[in-house]
Structures are given as structure tokens and as C-alpha cells.
Coordinates of C-alpha atoms and ligand atoms in Angstrom, one line a residue:
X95 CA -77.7 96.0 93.8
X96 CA -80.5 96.9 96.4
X97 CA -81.6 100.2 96.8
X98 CA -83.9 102.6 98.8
X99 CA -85.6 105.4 99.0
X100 CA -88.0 107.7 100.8
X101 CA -91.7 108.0 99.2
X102 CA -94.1 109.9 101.5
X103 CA -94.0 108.2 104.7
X104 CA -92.4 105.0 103.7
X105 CA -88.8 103.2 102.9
X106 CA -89.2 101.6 99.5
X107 CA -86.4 99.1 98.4
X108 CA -85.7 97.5 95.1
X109 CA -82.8 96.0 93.3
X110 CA -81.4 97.1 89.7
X111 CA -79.7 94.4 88.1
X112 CA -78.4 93.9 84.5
X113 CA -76.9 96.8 82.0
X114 CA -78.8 98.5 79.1
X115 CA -82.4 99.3 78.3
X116 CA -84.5 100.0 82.1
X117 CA -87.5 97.3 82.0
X118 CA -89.4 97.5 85.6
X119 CA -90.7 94.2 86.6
X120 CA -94.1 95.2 89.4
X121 CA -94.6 92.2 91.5
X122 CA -98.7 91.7 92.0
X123 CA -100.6 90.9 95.3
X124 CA -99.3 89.2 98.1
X125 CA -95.9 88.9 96.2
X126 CA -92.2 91.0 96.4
X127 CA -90.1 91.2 93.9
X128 CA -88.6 87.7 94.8
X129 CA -91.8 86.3 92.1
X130 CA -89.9 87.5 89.0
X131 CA -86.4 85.5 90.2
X132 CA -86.8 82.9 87.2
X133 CA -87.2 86.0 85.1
X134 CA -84.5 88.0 86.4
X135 CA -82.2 85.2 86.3
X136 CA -82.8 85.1 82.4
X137 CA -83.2 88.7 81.4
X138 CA -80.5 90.4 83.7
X139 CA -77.7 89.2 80.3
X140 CA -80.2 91.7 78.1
X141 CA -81.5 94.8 79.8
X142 CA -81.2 96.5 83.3
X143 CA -84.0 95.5 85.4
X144 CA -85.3 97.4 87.9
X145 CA -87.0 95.0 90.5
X146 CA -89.3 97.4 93.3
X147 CA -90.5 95.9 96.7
X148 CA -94.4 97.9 97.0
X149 CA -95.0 99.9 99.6
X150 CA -95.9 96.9 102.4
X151 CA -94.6 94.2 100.7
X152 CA -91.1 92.5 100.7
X153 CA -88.1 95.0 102.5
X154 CA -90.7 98.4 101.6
X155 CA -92.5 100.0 104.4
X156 CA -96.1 100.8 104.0
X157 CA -97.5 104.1 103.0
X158 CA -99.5 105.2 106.6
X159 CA -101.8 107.5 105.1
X160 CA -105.7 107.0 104.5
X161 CA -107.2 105.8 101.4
X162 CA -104.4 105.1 99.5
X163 CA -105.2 104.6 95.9
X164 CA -103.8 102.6 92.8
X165 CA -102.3 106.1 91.8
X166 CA -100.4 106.6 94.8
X167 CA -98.2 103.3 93.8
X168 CA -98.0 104.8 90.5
X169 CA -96.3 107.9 91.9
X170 CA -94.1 105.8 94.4
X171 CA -92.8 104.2 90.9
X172 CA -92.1 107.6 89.3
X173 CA -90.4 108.4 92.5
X174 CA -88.2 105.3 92.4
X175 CA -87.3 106.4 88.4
X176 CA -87.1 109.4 88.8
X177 CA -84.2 108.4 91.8
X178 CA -82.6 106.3 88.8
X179 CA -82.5 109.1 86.4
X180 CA -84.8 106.9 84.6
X181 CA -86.5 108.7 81.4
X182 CA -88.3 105.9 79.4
X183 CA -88.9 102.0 80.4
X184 CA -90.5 99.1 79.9
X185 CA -92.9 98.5 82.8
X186 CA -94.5 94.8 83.0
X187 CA -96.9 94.6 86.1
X188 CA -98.1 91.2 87.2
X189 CA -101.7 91.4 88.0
X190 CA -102.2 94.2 90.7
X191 CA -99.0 95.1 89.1
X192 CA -100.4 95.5 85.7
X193 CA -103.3 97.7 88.0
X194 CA -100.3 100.2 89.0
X195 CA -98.9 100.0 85.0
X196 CA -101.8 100.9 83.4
X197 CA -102.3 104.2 86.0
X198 CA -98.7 104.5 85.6
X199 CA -99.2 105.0 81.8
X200 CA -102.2 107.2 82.6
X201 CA -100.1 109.8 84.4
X202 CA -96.7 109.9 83.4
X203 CA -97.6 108.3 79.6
X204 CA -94.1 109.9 78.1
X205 CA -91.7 107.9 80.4
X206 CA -92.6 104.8 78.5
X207 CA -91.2 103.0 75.6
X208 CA -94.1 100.5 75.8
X209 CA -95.8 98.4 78.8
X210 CA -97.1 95.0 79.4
X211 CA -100.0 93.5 81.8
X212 CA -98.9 89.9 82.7
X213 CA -102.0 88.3 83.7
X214 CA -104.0 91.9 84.2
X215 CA -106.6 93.9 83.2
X216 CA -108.1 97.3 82.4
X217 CA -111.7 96.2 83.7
X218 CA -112.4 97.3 86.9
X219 CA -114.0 95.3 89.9
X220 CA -117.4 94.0 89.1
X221 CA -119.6 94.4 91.9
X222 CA -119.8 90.3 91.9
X223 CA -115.0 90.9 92.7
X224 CA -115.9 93.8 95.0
X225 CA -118.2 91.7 96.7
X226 CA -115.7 88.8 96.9
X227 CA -112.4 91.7 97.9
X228 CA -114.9 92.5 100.9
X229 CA -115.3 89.0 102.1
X230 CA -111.4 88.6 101.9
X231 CA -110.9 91.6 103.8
X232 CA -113.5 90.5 106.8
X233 CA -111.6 87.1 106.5
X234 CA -108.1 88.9 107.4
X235 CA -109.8 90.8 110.4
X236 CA -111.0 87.6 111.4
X237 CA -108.8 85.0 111.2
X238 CA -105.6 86.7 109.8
X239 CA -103.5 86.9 107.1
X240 CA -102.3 83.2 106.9
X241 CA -105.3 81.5 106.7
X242 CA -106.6 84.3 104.0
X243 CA -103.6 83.6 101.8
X244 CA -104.0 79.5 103.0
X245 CA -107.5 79.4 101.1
X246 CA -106.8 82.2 98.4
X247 CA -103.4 81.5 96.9
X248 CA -103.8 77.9 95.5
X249 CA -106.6 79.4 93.4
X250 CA -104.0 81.6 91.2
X251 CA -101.8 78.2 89.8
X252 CA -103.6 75.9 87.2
X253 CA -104.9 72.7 88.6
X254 CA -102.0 70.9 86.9
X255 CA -99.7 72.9 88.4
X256 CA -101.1 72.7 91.8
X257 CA -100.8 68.8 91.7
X258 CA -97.0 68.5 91.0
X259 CA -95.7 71.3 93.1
X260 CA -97.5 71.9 96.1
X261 CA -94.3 72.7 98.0
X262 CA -93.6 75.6 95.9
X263 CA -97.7 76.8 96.1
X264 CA -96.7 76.4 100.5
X265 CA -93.4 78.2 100.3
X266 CA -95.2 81.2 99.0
X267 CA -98.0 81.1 101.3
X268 CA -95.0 80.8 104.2
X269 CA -93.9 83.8 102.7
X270 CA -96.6 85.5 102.5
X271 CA -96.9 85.1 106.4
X272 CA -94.6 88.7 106.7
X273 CA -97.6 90.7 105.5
X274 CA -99.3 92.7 107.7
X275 CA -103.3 92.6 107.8
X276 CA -103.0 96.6 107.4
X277 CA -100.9 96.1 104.2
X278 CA -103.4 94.1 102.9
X279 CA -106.5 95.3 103.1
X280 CA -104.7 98.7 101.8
X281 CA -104.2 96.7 98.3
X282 CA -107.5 95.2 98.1
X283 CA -109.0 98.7 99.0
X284 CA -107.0 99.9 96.6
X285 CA -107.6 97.9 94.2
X286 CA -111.5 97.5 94.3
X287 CA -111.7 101.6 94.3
X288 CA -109.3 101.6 90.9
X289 CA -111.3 103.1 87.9
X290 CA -111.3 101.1 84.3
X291 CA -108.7 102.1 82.2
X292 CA -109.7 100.7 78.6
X293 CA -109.3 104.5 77.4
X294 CA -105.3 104.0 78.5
X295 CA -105.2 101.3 76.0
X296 CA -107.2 102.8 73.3
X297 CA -104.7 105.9 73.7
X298 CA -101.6 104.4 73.8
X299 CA -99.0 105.2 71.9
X300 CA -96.4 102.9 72.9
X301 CA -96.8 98.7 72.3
X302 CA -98.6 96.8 75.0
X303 CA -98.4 93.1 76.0
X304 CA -100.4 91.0 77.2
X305 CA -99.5 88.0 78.8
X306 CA -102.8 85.4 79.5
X307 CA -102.9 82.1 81.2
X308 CA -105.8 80.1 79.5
X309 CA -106.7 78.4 83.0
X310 CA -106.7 82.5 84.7
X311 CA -110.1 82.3 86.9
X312 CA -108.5 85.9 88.2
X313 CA -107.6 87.5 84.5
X314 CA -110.1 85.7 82.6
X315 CA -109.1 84.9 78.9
X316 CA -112.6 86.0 78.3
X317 CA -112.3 89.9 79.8
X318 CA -109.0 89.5 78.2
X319 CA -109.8 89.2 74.8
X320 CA -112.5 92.2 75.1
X321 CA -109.5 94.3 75.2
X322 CA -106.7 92.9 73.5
X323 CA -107.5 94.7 70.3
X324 CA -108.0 98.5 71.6
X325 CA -103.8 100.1 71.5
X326 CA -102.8 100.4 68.3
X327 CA -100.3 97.6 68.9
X328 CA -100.8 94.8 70.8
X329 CA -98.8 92.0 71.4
X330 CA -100.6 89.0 72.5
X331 CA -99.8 85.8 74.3
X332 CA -101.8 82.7 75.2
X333 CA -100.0 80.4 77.4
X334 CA -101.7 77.2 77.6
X335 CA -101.9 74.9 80.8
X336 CA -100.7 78.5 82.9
X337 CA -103.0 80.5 85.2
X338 CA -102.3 83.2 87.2
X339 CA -98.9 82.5 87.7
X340 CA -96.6 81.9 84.2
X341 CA -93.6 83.3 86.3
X342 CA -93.7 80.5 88.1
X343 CA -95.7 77.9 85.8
X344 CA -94.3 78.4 82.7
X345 CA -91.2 80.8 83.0
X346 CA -88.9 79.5 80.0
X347 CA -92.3 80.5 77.8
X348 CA -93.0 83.6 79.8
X349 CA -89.2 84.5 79.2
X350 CA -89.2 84.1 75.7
X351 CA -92.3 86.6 75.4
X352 CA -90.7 89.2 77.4
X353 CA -87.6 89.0 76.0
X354 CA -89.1 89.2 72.5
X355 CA -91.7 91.9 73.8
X356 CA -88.5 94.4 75.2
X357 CA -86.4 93.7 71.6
X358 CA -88.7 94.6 69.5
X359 CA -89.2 98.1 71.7
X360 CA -85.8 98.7 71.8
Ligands
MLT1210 C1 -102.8 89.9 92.1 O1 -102.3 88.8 91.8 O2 -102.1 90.9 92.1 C2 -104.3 89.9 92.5 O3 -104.8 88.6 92.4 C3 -105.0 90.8 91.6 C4 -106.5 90.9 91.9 O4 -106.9 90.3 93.0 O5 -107.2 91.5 91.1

């Protein structure tokens, strides 16, 4: 069922689907909630999923103010649960999704039952990634949002991957053609201002996932394993031949974790 409702300025849509225990499922970058449909598919017979659009991305409006932050996405969340009558969850974020969990479990840390970063981190940008977010963002004002996402999404699939299935890599760049520039640069802004959060995984109380692609040049296994071991209980996953993208690379393995990940929560 799709739903809406009003978060500062803008219209924010997502669907609920599926009876039982609330998991969120926060789409990353460039994405709507359309990039967890292999996932939804399979975990909709187990627990209710709720499914947000981000403010700019898929049927949700931006937010029009200045300087929106990480934190701001994390409020629009508790909004949207709050709407729900939503007390504890399991949130997964995907990338700049896992961004908005771990400030999510920073600020509102008793609504959840546990949390997982699906090819994320709690480093923040590097000045070499800020540098490289400021490029991207000159290369939108420039020559627009297609040809950004034409030269920066093939780099998030696993060189495997990109050989059998290009179609699939195009389809999402076509899709990706209903972003605005101002949407955008908003998330990379965003993004390269976010603080590190290690400290909200040493302090968590709850379980945490993480989900790791071995071929991730954008969530390094690497910076990964620097912080796999500091919540009390972590639940790991390696999943080989994947990079960025298990939703769509690997989903029956990616299902299987998740699945696994939200039982043993319950
Ligand atoms: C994403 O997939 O959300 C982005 O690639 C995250 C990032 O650029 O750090």
C-alpha cells in the first residue's frame, strides 16, 4: 500500500507491505525504493516492510531548505514511523542508506530492535571521497545529471556483473534520468558533511549487520573490517563476486542474510 506524508516542506511517499515485525528497507544514492524489489518480493511472506521514497528521490519531493544534513533524513524517517505508530524496527540502509541508519540510531537509538548497513560505513569522507563528491557535483552543473550517473553508476556492480547484464546497469541509469541536479548535489553535500559514527557502533545495544561485497571499490572490505568488530554483536557477511550492489547481484544470498539477520532479532 503507498503512503504519504508531509515532512518539513516536502511530500514523502513509501509503501508498507507484508504483516508482522516493521523492517525499513532505505534505498542508497541515486536509487528509490524500487532497488529492494527482489528483496521485497521475498521478505513481504515474513515481516511488514516499510519501503520510503527520500526526500528527492522516487514519488518524494525534496526538502527546499539550505544545508540539509544526513540528520534531517534521519528525522524525515522518524516522521514517517512515527505516522505508522511505529515503536521499534529493523532499519537496513543501503549505502547512503546505511549513512541515514547509523544517524538514525544516533538520535532516536530506543526505536530500534537492531540495524544493518548493506554495503555502508561509519567512516566519514576522506578528503581523497570529498575531493572526488566535489568533482561529481561540478560534473552535474556541467553536463547534467545523466551523463554523471552514465560514468558513475557502472562502477557500483562487480566487473562480472557488469559483463552479463549491462541492460539492467542502463535501465537504472534511465532511471535515474528523473533526478534533479538540485536533489543531487543535496545528497552528496550531505553526505560529504556527515560526521564518523564508529562511537554508534561501539555503543550499540541492539545487533548490527553488515552486509560487504568483496569487489566494493565504494564500501571497501578493507574500511569494513576496521569496524566490524566494535557493537557488541555483529553479524557479518562477505558476499563474494558482489560489489556495491548484492540487491541486485546476488539477491537470493542477500535474502537469505536478511531474512536470517530480522529472525534472530525477533
Ligand atoms: C550510495 O550508493 O548510496 C553511494 O554510493 C554512497 C556514497 O557515495 O558514499
Amino acid at each position: 500500500m503507498e503512503k504519504k506524508i508531509q515532512f518539513q516542506d516536502a511530500e514523502i511517499l513509501y509503501e508498507v507491505v507484508g504483516n508482522g515485525q516493521p523492517v525499513v528497507l532505505l534505498h542508497g544514492f541515486a536509487e528509490d525504493n524500487n532497488i529492494w524489489h527482489e528483496q521485497t518480493h521475498f521478505l513481504q511472506d515474513y515481516c511488514r516492510l516499510i519501503l520510503p521514497d527520500l526526500p528527492g528521490s522516487g514519488k518524494s519531493s525534496m526538502l527546499q531548505k539550505d544545508n540539509v544534513t544526513i540528520e534531517d533524513y534521519a528525522a524525515c524517517l522518524n516522521a514517517l514511523l512515527t505516522n505508522e505508530g511505529i515503536d521499534k524496527c529493523v532499519l537496513l540502509g543501503h549505502s547512503m542508506g546505511g549513512y541515514i541508519t547509523l544517524a538514525f540510531a544516533e538520535m532516536f537509538p530506543d526505536k530500534l530492535q537492531a540495524f544493518g548497513l548493506v554495503h555502508s560505513s561509519a567512516f566519514a569522507d576522506n578528503e581523497e571521497k570529498k575531493g572526488v563528491r566535489k568533482k561529481g557535483i561540478t560534473m552535474m552543473e556541467e553536463h547534467g545529471v545523466y551523463f554523471f550517473l552514465k560514468n558513475t553508476t557502472p562502477n557500483s556492480f562487480s566487473e562480472n556483473y557488469k559483463k552479463n547484464n549491462q541492460e539492467r546497469i542502463s535501465e537504472l541509469i534511465e532511471q535515474g534520468k528523473d533526478f534533479s541536479k538540485e536533489t543531487l548535489i543535496q545528497y552528496y553535500t550531505a553526505m560529504m558533511n556527515r560526521p564518523d559514527r564508529t562511537a554508534v557502533l561501539e555503543k550499540s545495544e541492539v545487533p548490527v549487520l553488515f552486509v560487504i561485497g568483496s569487489e566494493d571499490a565504494i564500501a571497501p572490505l578493507d574500511d569494513l573490517l576496521k569496524q566490524v568488530h566494535l557493537p557488541q554483536t555483529s553479524h557479518i557477511h562477505i558476499i563474494e563476486d558482489a560489489a556495491h550492489m548484492s540487491m541486485q547481484e546476488k539477491p537470493d544470498e542477500l535474502n537469505n542474510y536478511l531474512l536470517e539477520f530480522i529472525s534472530n532479532t525477533a
